[in-house]
C-alpha positions as protocol buffer text, in pm:
chain_id: "A"
residue {
  index: 1
  type: MET
  ca { x: -962 y: -1294 z: -3254 }
}
residue {
  index: 2
  type: PHE
  ca { x: -1214 y: -1469 z: -3029 }
}
residue {
  index: 3
  type: PHE
  ca { x: -1019 y: -1796 z: -3038 }
}
residue {
  index: 4
  type: LEU
  ca { x: -686 y: -1621 z: -2987 }
}
residue {
  index: 5
  type: GLY
  ca { x: -837 y: -1433 z: -2694 }
}
residue {
  index: 6
  type: PHE
  ca { x: -957 y: -1765 z: -2554 }
}
residue {
  index: 7
  type: SER
  ca { x: -608 y: -1910 z: -2587 }
}
residue {
  index: 8
  type: ALA
  ca { x: -458 y: -1605 z: -2416 }
}
residue {
  index: 9
  type: GLY
  ca { x: -700 y: -1608 z: -2124 }
}
residue {
  index: 10
  type: LEU
  ca { x: -698 y: -1981 z: -2052 }
}
residue {
  index: 11
  type: PRO
  ca { x: -359 y: -2010 z: -1872 }
}
residue {
  index: 12
  type: TYR
  ca { x: -404 y: -1702 z: -1653 }
}
residue {
  index: 13
  type: LEU
  ca { x: -619 y: -1843 z: -1372 }
}
residue {
  index: 14
  type: LEU
  ca { x: -434 y: -2175 z: -1392 }
}
residue {
  index: 15
  type: VAL
  ca { x: -138 y: -1999 z: -1231 }
}
residue {
  index: 16
  type: PHE
  ca { x: -351 y: -1770 z: -1019 }
}
residue {
  index: 17
  type: SER
  ca { x: -676 y: -1830 z: -827 }
}
residue {
  index: 18
  type: THR
  ca { x: -751 y: -2179 z: -961 }
}
residue {
  index: 19
  type: LEU
  ca { x: -399 y: -2284 z: -870 }
}
residue {
  index: 20
  type: THR
  ca { x: -436 y: -2162 z: -513 }
}
residue {
  index: 21
  type: VAL
  ca { x: -739 y: -2387 z: -459 }
}
residue {
  index: 22
  type: TRP
  ca { x: -527 y: -2685 z: -563 }
}
residue {
  index: 23
  type: LEU
  ca { x: -246 y: -2576 z: -333 }
}
residue {
  index: 24
  type: ALA
  ca { x: -481 y: -2524 z: -39 }
}
residue {
  index: 25
  type: GLU
  ca { x: -644 y: -2864 z: -85 }
}
residue {
  index: 26
  type: ALA
  ca { x: -300 y: -3025 z: -111 }
}
residue {
  index: 27
  type: GLY
  ca { x: -213 y: -2891 z: 233 }
}
residue {
  index: 28
  type: VAL
  ca { x: 46 y: -2635 z: 122 }
}
residue {
  index: 29
  type: SER
  ca { x: 101 y: -2368 z: 386 }
}
residue {
  index: 30
  type: ARG
  ca { x: -66 y: -2032 z: 343 }
}
residue {
  index: 31
  type: SER
  ca { x: 270 y: -1855 z: 343 }
}
residue {
  index: 32
  type: ALA
  ca { x: 391 y: -2074 z: 56 }
}
residue {
  index: 33
  type: ILE
  ca { x: 68 y: -2009 z: -134 }
}
residue {
  index: 34
  type: GLY
  ca { x: 127 y: -1637 z: -89 }
}
residue {
  index: 35
  type: PHE
  ca { x: 466 y: -1667 z: -253 }
}
residue {
  index: 36
  type: PHE
  ca { x: 297 y: -1806 z: -563 }
}
residue {
  index: 37
  type: GLY
  ca { x: 163 y: -1456 z: -617 }
}
residue {
  index: 38
  type: TRP
  ca { x: 504 y: -1368 z: -758 }
}
residue {
  index: 39
  type: VAL
  ca { x: 432 y: -1602 z: -1049 }
}
residue {
  index: 40
  type: GLY
  ca { x: 176 y: -1351 z: -1172 }
}
residue {
  index: 41
  type: MET
  ca { x: 440 y: -1078 z: -1186 }
}
residue {
  index: 42
  type: THR
  ca { x: 554 y: -1238 z: -1510 }
}
residue {
  index: 43
  type: PHE
  ca { x: 262 y: -1072 z: -1687 }
}
residue {
  index: 44
  type: SER
  ca { x: 363 y: -730 z: -1554 }
}
residue {
  index: 45
  type: ILE
  ca { x: 721 y: -747 z: -1676 }
}
residue {
  index: 46
  type: LYS
  ca { x: 663 y: -903 z: -2019 }
}
residue {
  index: 47
  type: MET
  ca { x: 757 y: -568 z: -2171 }
}
residue {
  index: 48
  type: LEU
  ca { x: 1119 y: -657 z: -2090 }
}
residue {
  index: 49
  type: TRP
  ca { x: 1140 y: -935 z: -2349 }
}
residue {
  index: 50
  type: ALA
  ca { x: 871 y: -810 z: -2589 }
}
residue {
  index: 51
  type: PRO
  ca { x: 1128 y: -632 z: -2813 }
}
residue {
  index: 52
  type: VAL
  ca { x: 1323 y: -957 z: -2844 }
}
residue {
  index: 53
  type: ILE
  ca { x: 1007 y: -1146 z: -2942 }
}
residue {
  index: 54
  type: ASP
  ca { x: 948 y: -880 z: -3205 }
}
residue {
  index: 55
  type: GLN
  ca { x: 1291 y: -932 z: -3361 }
}
residue {
  index: 56
  type: LEU
  ca { x: 1402 y: -1289 z: -3296 }
}
residue {
  index: 57
  type: PRO
  ca { x: 1314 y: -1551 z: -3559 }
}
residue {
  index: 58
  type: ILE
  ca { x: 1244 y: -1911 z: -3459 }
}
residue {
  index: 59
  type: PRO
  ca { x: 1427 y: -2166 z: -3675 }
}
residue {
  index: 60
  type: TRP
  ca { x: 1192 y: -2334 z: -3924 }
}
residue {
  index: 61
  type: PHE
  ca { x: 879 y: -2198 z: -3753 }
}
residue {
  index: 62
  type: THR
  ca { x: 929 y: -1840 z: -3870 }
}
residue {
  index: 63
  type: LYS
  ca { x: 1010 y: -1950 z: -4224 }
}
residue {
  index: 64
  type: LYS
  ca { x: 697 y: -2164 z: -4247 }
}
residue {
  index: 65
  type: LEU
  ca { x: 447 y: -1956 z: -4051 }
}
residue {
  index: 66
  type: GLY
  ca { x: 578 y: -1601 z: -4041 }
}
residue {
  index: 67
  type: ARG
  ca { x: 699 y: -1385 z: -3758 }
}
residue {
  index: 68
  type: ARG
  ca { x: 377 y: -1352 z: -3555 }
}
residue {
  index: 69
  type: ARG
  ca { x: 221 y: -1693 z: -3605 }
}
residue {
  index: 70
  type: SER
  ca { x: 548 y: -1872 z: -3530 }
}
residue {
  index: 71
  type: TRP
  ca { x: 578 y: -1708 z: -3189 }
}
residue {
  index: 72
  type: MET
  ca { x: 210 y: -1767 z: -3114 }
}
residue {
  index: 73
  type: LEU
  ca { x: 241 y: -2136 z: -3194 }
}
residue {
  index: 74
  type: ALA
  ca { x: 571 y: -2178 z: -3009 }
}
residue {
  index: 75
  type: ALA
  ca { x: 429 y: -2010 z: -2698 }
}
residue {
  index: 76
  type: GLN
  ca { x: 113 y: -2223 z: -2710 }
}
residue {
  index: 77
  type: ILE
  ca { x: 308 y: -2547 z: -2740 }
}
residue {
  index: 78
  type: PHE
  ca { x: 528 y: -2430 z: -2453 }
}
residue {
  index: 79
  type: ILE
  ca { x: 219 y: -2365 z: -2239 }
}
residue {
  index: 80
  type: VAL
  ca { x: 77 y: -2709 z: -2317 }
}
residue {
  index: 81
  type: LEU
  ca { x: 400 y: -2880 z: -2213 }
}
residue {
  index: 82
  type: ALA
  ca { x: 422 y: -2675 z: -1894 }
}
residue {
  index: 83
  type: LEU
  ca { x: 58 y: -2754 z: -1806 }
}
residue {
  index: 84
  type: LEU
  ca { x: 127 y: -3123 z: -1862 }
}
residue {
  index: 85
  type: LEU
  ca { x: 422 y: -3095 z: -1626 }
}
residue {
  index: 86
  type: MET
  ca { x: 202 y: -2929 z: -1363 }
}
residue {
  index: 87
  type: ALA
  ca { x: -69 y: -3191 z: -1406 }
}
residue {
  index: 88
  type: PHE
  ca { x: 161 y: -3477 z: -1310 }
}
residue {
  index: 89
  type: ILE
  ca { x: 327 y: -3312 z: -1010 }
}
residue {
  index: 90
  type: HIS
  ca { x: 172 y: -3323 z: -665 }
}
residue {
  index: 91
  type: PRO
  ca { x: 241 y: -2984 z: -505 }
}
residue {
  index: 92
  type: ALA
  ca { x: 273 y: -3129 z: -155 }
}
residue {
  index: 93
  type: GLU
  ca { x: 541 y: -3373 z: -270 }
}
residue {
  index: 94
  type: ASN
  ca { x: 755 y: -3147 z: -487 }
}
residue {
  index: 95
  type: LEU
  ca { x: 656 y: -2786 z: -435 }
}
residue {
  index: 96
  type: VAL
  ca { x: 972 y: -2641 z: -590 }
}
residue {
  index: 97
  type: LEU
  ca { x: 929 y: -2826 z: -919 }
}
residue {
  index: 98
  type: PHE
  ca { x: 559 y: -2744 z: -916 }
}
residue {
  index: 99
  type: ALA
  ca { x: 636 y: -2374 z: -871 }
}
residue {
  index: 100
  type: PHE
  ca { x: 890 y: -2392 z: -1153 }
}
residue {
  index: 101
  type: ALA
  ca { x: 625 y: -2543 z: -1382 }
}
residue {
  index: 102
  type: ALA
  ca { x: 384 y: -2263 z: -1286 }
}
residue {
  index: 103
  type: VAL
  ca { x: 647 y: -2004 z: -1376 }
}
residue {
  index: 104
  type: LEU
  ca { x: 692 y: -2175 z: -1713 }
}
residue {
  index: 105
  type: VAL
  ca { x: 318 y: -2155 z: -1778 }
}
residue {
  index: 106
  type: ALA
  ca { x: 315 y: -1787 z: -1685 }
}
residue {
  index: 107
  type: PHE
  ca { x: 617 y: -1712 z: -1903 }
}
residue {
  index: 108
  type: GLY
  ca { x: 466 y: -1893 z: -2200 }
}
residue {
  index: 109
  type: SER
  ca { x: 134 y: -1717 z: -2147 }
}
residue {
  index: 110
  type: ALA
  ca { x: 297 y: -1374 z: -2128 }
}
residue {
  index: 111
  type: THR
  ca { x: 495 y: -1450 z: -2444 }
}
residue {
  index: 112
  type: GLN
  ca { x: 176 y: -1558 z: -2618 }
}
residue {
  index: 113
  type: ASP
  ca { x: 15 y: -1227 z: -2515 }
}
residue {
  index: 114
  type: ILE
  ca { x: 301 y: -1037 z: -2678 }
}
residue {
  index: 115
  type: SER
  ca { x: 273 y: -1220 z: -3008 }
}
residue {
  index: 116
  type: ILE
  ca { x: -108 y: -1204 z: -3021 }
}
residue {
  index: 117
  type: ASP
  ca { x: -107 y: -829 z: -2949 }
}
residue {
  index: 118
  type: ALA
  ca { x: 140 y: -775 z: -3233 }
}
residue {
  index: 119
  type: PHE
  ca { x: -66 y: -997 z: -3462 }
}
residue {
  index: 120
  type: ARG
  ca { x: -385 y: -806 z: -3381 }
}
residue {
  index: 121
  type: ILE
  ca { x: -229 y: -464 z: -3440 }
}
residue {
  index: 122
  type: GLU
  ca { x: -78 y: -567 z: -3773 }
}
residue {
  index: 123
  type: SER
  ca { x: -381 y: -761 z: -3900 }
}
residue {
  index: 124
  type: ALA
  ca { x: -624 y: -472 z: -3940 }
}
residue {
  index: 125
  type: ALA
  ca { x: -631 y: -99 z: -3999 }
}
residue {
  index: 126
  type: SER
  ca { x: -658 y: 134 z: -3701 }
}
residue {
  index: 127
  type: GLU
  ca { x: -1031 y: 192 z: -3753 }
}
residue {
  index: 128
  type: TYR
  ca { x: -1096 y: -179 z: -3693 }
}
residue {
  index: 129
  type: GLN
  ca { x: -879 y: -215 z: -3385 }
}
residue {
  index: 130
  type: GLY
  ca { x: -1172 y: -151 z: -3152 }
}
residue {
  index: 131
  type: GLU
  ca { x: -1368 y: -445 z: -3291 }
}
residue {
  index: 132
  type: MET
  ca { x: -1057 y: -663 z: -3289 }
}
residue {
  index: 133
  type: ALA
  ca { x: -985 y: -579 z: -2925 }
}
residue {
  index: 134
  type: ALA
  ca { x: -1348 y: -633 z: -2820 }
}
residue {
  index: 135
  type: THR
  ca { x: -1359 y: -977 z: -2981 }
}
residue {
  index: 136
  type: TYR
  ca { x: -1027 y: -1066 z: -2823 }
}
residue {
  index: 137
  type: ILE
  ca { x: -1145 y: -960 z: -2475 }
}
residue {
  index: 138
  type: PHE
  ca { x: -1469 y: -1156 z: -2519 }
}
residue {
  index: 139
  type: GLY
  ca { x: -1271 y: -1472 z: -2591 }
}
residue {
  index: 140
  type: TYR
  ca { x: -1039 y: -1392 z: -2300 }
}
residue {
  index: 141
  type: ARG
  ca { x: -1330 y: -1360 z: -2057 }
}
residue {
  index: 142
  type: VAL
  ca { x: -1487 y: -1685 z: -2175 }
}
residue {
  index: 143
  type: ALA
  ca { x: -1152 y: -1855 z: -2114 }
}
residue {
  index: 144
  type: LEU
  ca { x: -1142 y: -1715 z: -1760 }
}
residue {
  index: 145
  type: LEU
  ca { x: -1476 y: -1884 z: -1691 }
}
residue {
  index: 146
  type: VAL
  ca { x: -1347 y: -2210 z: -1833 }
}
residue {
  index: 147
  type: SER
  ca { x: -1016 y: -2207 z: -1645 }
}
residue {
  index: 148
  type: GLY
  ca { x: -1186 y: -2082 z: -1330 }
}
residue {
  index: 149
  type: ALA
  ca { x: -1523 y: -2245 z: -1271 }
}
residue {
  index: 150
  type: GLY
  ca { x: -1471 y: -2507 z: -1541 }
}
residue {
  index: 151
  type: ALA
  ca { x: -1140 y: -2630 z: -1402 }
}
residue {
  index: 152
  type: LEU
  ca { x: -1285 y: -2641 z: -1050 }
}
residue {
  index: 153
  type: TYR
  ca { x: -1584 y: -2847 z: -1164 }
}
residue {
  index: 154
  type: ILE
  ca { x: -1356 y: -3096 z: -1339 }
}
residue {
  index: 155
  type: ALA
  ca { x: -1133 y: -3119 z: -1031 }
}
residue {
  index: 156
  type: GLU
  ca { x: -1437 y: -3181 z: -811 }
}
residue {
  index: 157
  type: ALA
  ca { x: -1575 y: -3447 z: -1044 }
}
residue {
  index: 158
  type: SER
  ca { x: -1239 y: -3617 z: -1096 }
}
residue {
  index: 159
  type: ASN
  ca { x: -908 y: -3477 z: -973 }
}
residue {
  index: 160
  type: TRP
  ca { x: -664 y: -3194 z: -1035 }
}
residue {
  index: 161
  type: THR
  ca { x: -452 y: -3394 z: -1278 }
}
residue {
  index: 162
  type: VAL
  ca { x: -751 y: -3451 z: -1505 }
}
residue {
  index: 163
  type: SER
  ca { x: -852 y: -3087 z: -1470 }
}
residue {
  index: 164
  type: TYR
  ca { x: -515 y: -2954 z: -1583 }
}
residue {
  index: 165
  type: LEU
  ca { x: -492 y: -3213 z: -1860 }
}
residue {
  index: 166
  type: ALA
  ca { x: -828 y: -3087 z: -1986 }
}
residue {
  index: 167
  type: MET
  ca { x: -702 y: -2729 z: -1979 }
}
residue {
  index: 168
  type: ALA
  ca { x: -390 y: -2833 z: -2171 }
}
residue {
  index: 169
  type: ALA
  ca { x: -614 y: -2996 z: -2432 }
}
residue {
  index: 170
  type: LEU
  ca { x: -820 y: -2678 z: -2465 }
}
residue {
  index: 171
  type: MET
  ca { x: -504 y: -2491 z: -2562 }
}
residue {
  index: 172
  type: GLY
  ca { x: -557 y: -2673 z: -2890 }
}
residue {
  index: 173
  type: VAL
  ca { x: -807 y: -2399 z: -2974 }
}
residue {
  index: 174
  type: GLY
  ca { x: -523 y: -2149 z: -2998 }
}
residue {
  index: 175
  type: ILE
  ca { x: -288 y: -2391 z: -3172 }
}
residue {
  index: 176
  type: ILE
  ca { x: -540 y: -2467 z: -3447 }
}
residue {
  index: 177
  type: THR
  ca { x: -613 y: -2096 z: -3487 }
}
residue {
  index: 178
  type: ALA
  ca { x: -244 y: -2009 z: -3516 }
}
residue {
  index: 179
  type: LEU
  ca { x: -198 y: -2276 z: -3782 }
}
residue {
  index: 180
  type: PHE
  ca { x: -485 y: -2159 z: -4002 }
}
residue {
  index: 181
  type: VAL
  ca { x: -504 y: -1784 z: -3948 }
}
residue {
  index: 182
  type: LYS
  ca { x: -342 y: -1560 z: -4208 }
}
residue {
  index: 183
  type: GLU
  ca { x: -9 y: -1397 z: -4126 }
}
residue {
  index: 184
  type: PRO
  ca { x: -24 y: -1013 z: -4139 }
}
residue {
  index: 185
  type: GLU
  ca { x: 120 y: -880 z: -4463 }
}
residue {
  index: 186
  type: ASN
  ca { x: 347 y: -624 z: -4296 }
}
residue {
  index: 187
  type: SER
  ca { x: 508 y: -861 z: -4047 }
}
residue {
  index: 188
  type: ALA
  ca { x: 802 y: -970 z: -4262 }
}
residue {
  index: 189
  type: GLN
  ca { x: 1107 y: -1058 z: -4056 }
}
residue {
  index: 190
  type: ARG
  ca { x: 1375 y: -792 z: -4048 }
}
residue {
  index: 191
  type: GLN
  ca { x: 1711 y: -959 z: -4096 }
}
residue {
  index: 192
  type: ASN
  ca { x: 2026 y: -837 z: -3924 }
}
residue {
  index: 193
  type: ASN
  ca { x: 2339 y: -1051 z: -3925 }
}
residue {
  index: 194
  type: CYS
  ca { x: 2534 y: -832 z: -3683 }
}
residue {
  index: 195
  type: LYS
  ca { x: 2467 y: -953 z: -3330 }
}
residue {
  index: 196
  type: VAL
  ca { x: 2548 y: -618 z: -3170 }
}
residue {
  index: 197
  type: ALA
  ca { x: 2325 y: -433 z: -3414 }
}
residue {
  index: 198
  type: TRP
  ca { x: 2051 y: -692 z: -3366 }
}
residue {
  index: 199
  type: LEU
  ca { x: 2065 y: -655 z: -2987 }
}
residue {
  index: 200
  type: LYS
  ca { x: 2055 y: -278 z: -3019 }
}
residue {
  index: 201
  type: ASN
  ca { x: 1761 y: -289 z: -3259 }
}
residue {
  index: 202
  type: ALA
  ca { x: 1571 y: -552 z: -3059 }
}
residue {
  index: 203
  type: PHE
  ca { x: 1620 y: -429 z: -2705 }
}
residue {
  index: 204
  type: VAL
  ca { x: 1795 y: -95 z: -2672 }
}
residue {
  index: 205
  type: GLU
  ca { x: 1624 y: 116 z: -2939 }
}
residue {
  index: 206
  type: PRO
  ca { x: 1263 y: 41 z: -2833 }
}
residue {
  index: 207
  type: PHE
  ca { x: 1335 y: 163 z: -2480 }
}
residue {
  index: 208
  type: THR
  ca { x: 1537 y: 459 z: -2609 }
}
residue {
  index: 209
  type: ASP
  ca { x: 1249 y: 556 z: -2835 }
}
residue {
  index: 210
  type: PHE
  ca { x: 1001 y: 514 z: -2549 }
}
residue {
  index: 211
  type: PHE
  ca { x: 1200 y: 737 z: -2313 }
}
residue {
  index: 212
  type: HIS
  ca { x: 1246 y: 993 z: -2590 }
}
residue {
  index: 213
  type: ARG
  ca { x: 874 y: 1005 z: -2669 }
}
residue {
  index: 214
  type: GLN
  ca { x: 744 y: 996 z: -2312 }
}
residue {
  index: 215
  type: ALA
  ca { x: 1000 y: 1211 z: -2130 }
}
residue {
  index: 216
  type: PRO
  ca { x: 974 y: 1330 z: -1856 }
}
residue {
  index: 217
  type: TYR
  ca { x: 703 y: 1080 z: -1758 }
}
residue {
  index: 218
  type: ALA
  ca { x: 863 y: 759 z: -1887 }
}
residue {
  index: 219
  type: ILE
  ca { x: 964 y: 625 z: -1545 }
}
residue {
  index: 220
  type: LEU
  ca { x: 620 y: 698 z: -1401 }
}
residue {
  index: 221
  type: ILE
  ca { x: 452 y: 520 z: -1693 }
}
residue {
  index: 222
  type: LEU
  ca { x: 674 y: 214 z: -1651 }
}
residue {
  index: 223
  type: MET
  ca { x: 604 y: 211 z: -1278 }
}
residue {
  index: 224
  type: LEU
  ca { x: 230 y: 229 z: -1346 }
}
residue {
  index: 225
  type: ILE
  ca { x: 248 y: -59 z: -1595 }
}
residue {
  index: 226
  type: GLY
  ca { x: 456 y: -271 z: -1361 }
}
residue {
  index: 227
  type: LEU
  ca { x: 281 y: -198 z: -1033 }
}
residue {
  index: 228
  type: TYR
  ca { x: -85 y: -117 z: -1092 }
}
residue {
  index: 229
  type: LYS
  ca { x: -195 y: -480 z: -1047 }
}
residue {
  index: 230
  type: VAL
  ca { x: 46 y: -573 z: -770 }
}
residue {
  index: 231
  type: SER
  ca { x: -230 y: -559 z: -508 }
}
residue {
  index: 232
  type: ASP
  ca { x: -447 y: -796 z: -711 }
}
residue {
  index: 233
  type: ILE
  ca { x: -159 y: -1034 z: -767 }
}
residue {
  index: 234
  type: THR
  ca { x: -31 y: -1040 z: -411 }
}
residue {
  index: 235
  type: MET
  ca { x: -362 y: -1027 z: -221 }
}
residue {
  index: 236
  type: GLY
  ca { x: -610 y: -1169 z: -471 }
}
residue {
  index: 237
  type: ILE
  ca { x: -423 y: -1497 z: -480 }
}
residue {
  index: 238
  type: MET
  ca { x: -516 y: -1556 z: -114 }
}
residue {
  index: 239
  type: ALA
  ca { x: -890 y: -1510 z: -167 }
}
residue {
  index: 240
  type: ASN
  ca { x: -975 y: -1871 z: -253 }
}
residue {
  index: 241
  type: PRO
  ca { x: -773 y: -2025 z: 33 }
}
residue {
  index: 242
  type: PHE
  ca { x: -951 y: -1779 z: 263 }
}
residue {
  index: 243
  type: TYR
  ca { x: -1292 y: -1893 z: 136 }
}
residue {
  index: 244
  type: LEU
  ca { x: -1194 y: -2257 z: 181 }
}
residue {
  index: 245
  type: ASP
  ca { x: -1085 y: -2184 z: 539 }
}
residue {
  index: 246
  type: LEU
  ca { x: -1428 y: -2034 z: 603 }
}
residue {
  index: 247
  type: GLY
  ca { x: -1586 y: -2363 z: 507 }
}
residue {
  index: 248
  type: PHE
  ca { x: -1691 y: -2297 z: 148 }
}
residue {
  index: 249
  type: SER
  ca { x: -1639 y: -2567 z: -112 }
}
residue {
  index: 250
  type: LYS
  ca { x: -1448 y: -2492 z: -431 }
}
residue {
  index: 251
  type: LEU
  ca { x: -1775 y: -2497 z: -623 }
}
């Protein structure tokens, strides 16, 4: 779980505080940098497509790797491609395309989180979930150091393109882990040939079950999940540009 946690944590700062340093140094306006905070909202709303990830098979991948590993690997490859796209775009020259690439990284990262969480829950009995979660978080925190301070050091020593290329290469840690880790035994794909029934089972029933179980607090719980980090996402993203304006270096 350490390596999967590392893979999950690596992209986060690359579309958050590390990214804002790049934008500030490229001369992007502070108001435009602030709008990049909305990229982080992807992580808060991943619950919306999580039921689909749980049900939808990926052609060839799911057959070869299983339901959880296939989505992990697909998301990781998606993140690598999106990071490569970001690496070769100068934000001052094509900010719209750069923002689109950042959204792709965030979407891939959120999707990877969904699949890794499902993998972790299904891979061990409930009495071992604490150890699994702790190992995962440890890897996640190490990745934050790498994609934060590590990416900044590389950018200072070389440039931002090299820095993001290095981060894309480090996603290989997760890819290798997804290829060699064992698929949980109880994650067999549930087949349903009826599209209406599949949509109901994948998207409608999970939310119906949630509202049934959590009534009358379901709306409040969803609001808490969706909004509790909004202040960090919207204000925290401006911290590094603020420090740079005060005269601090990115190191």
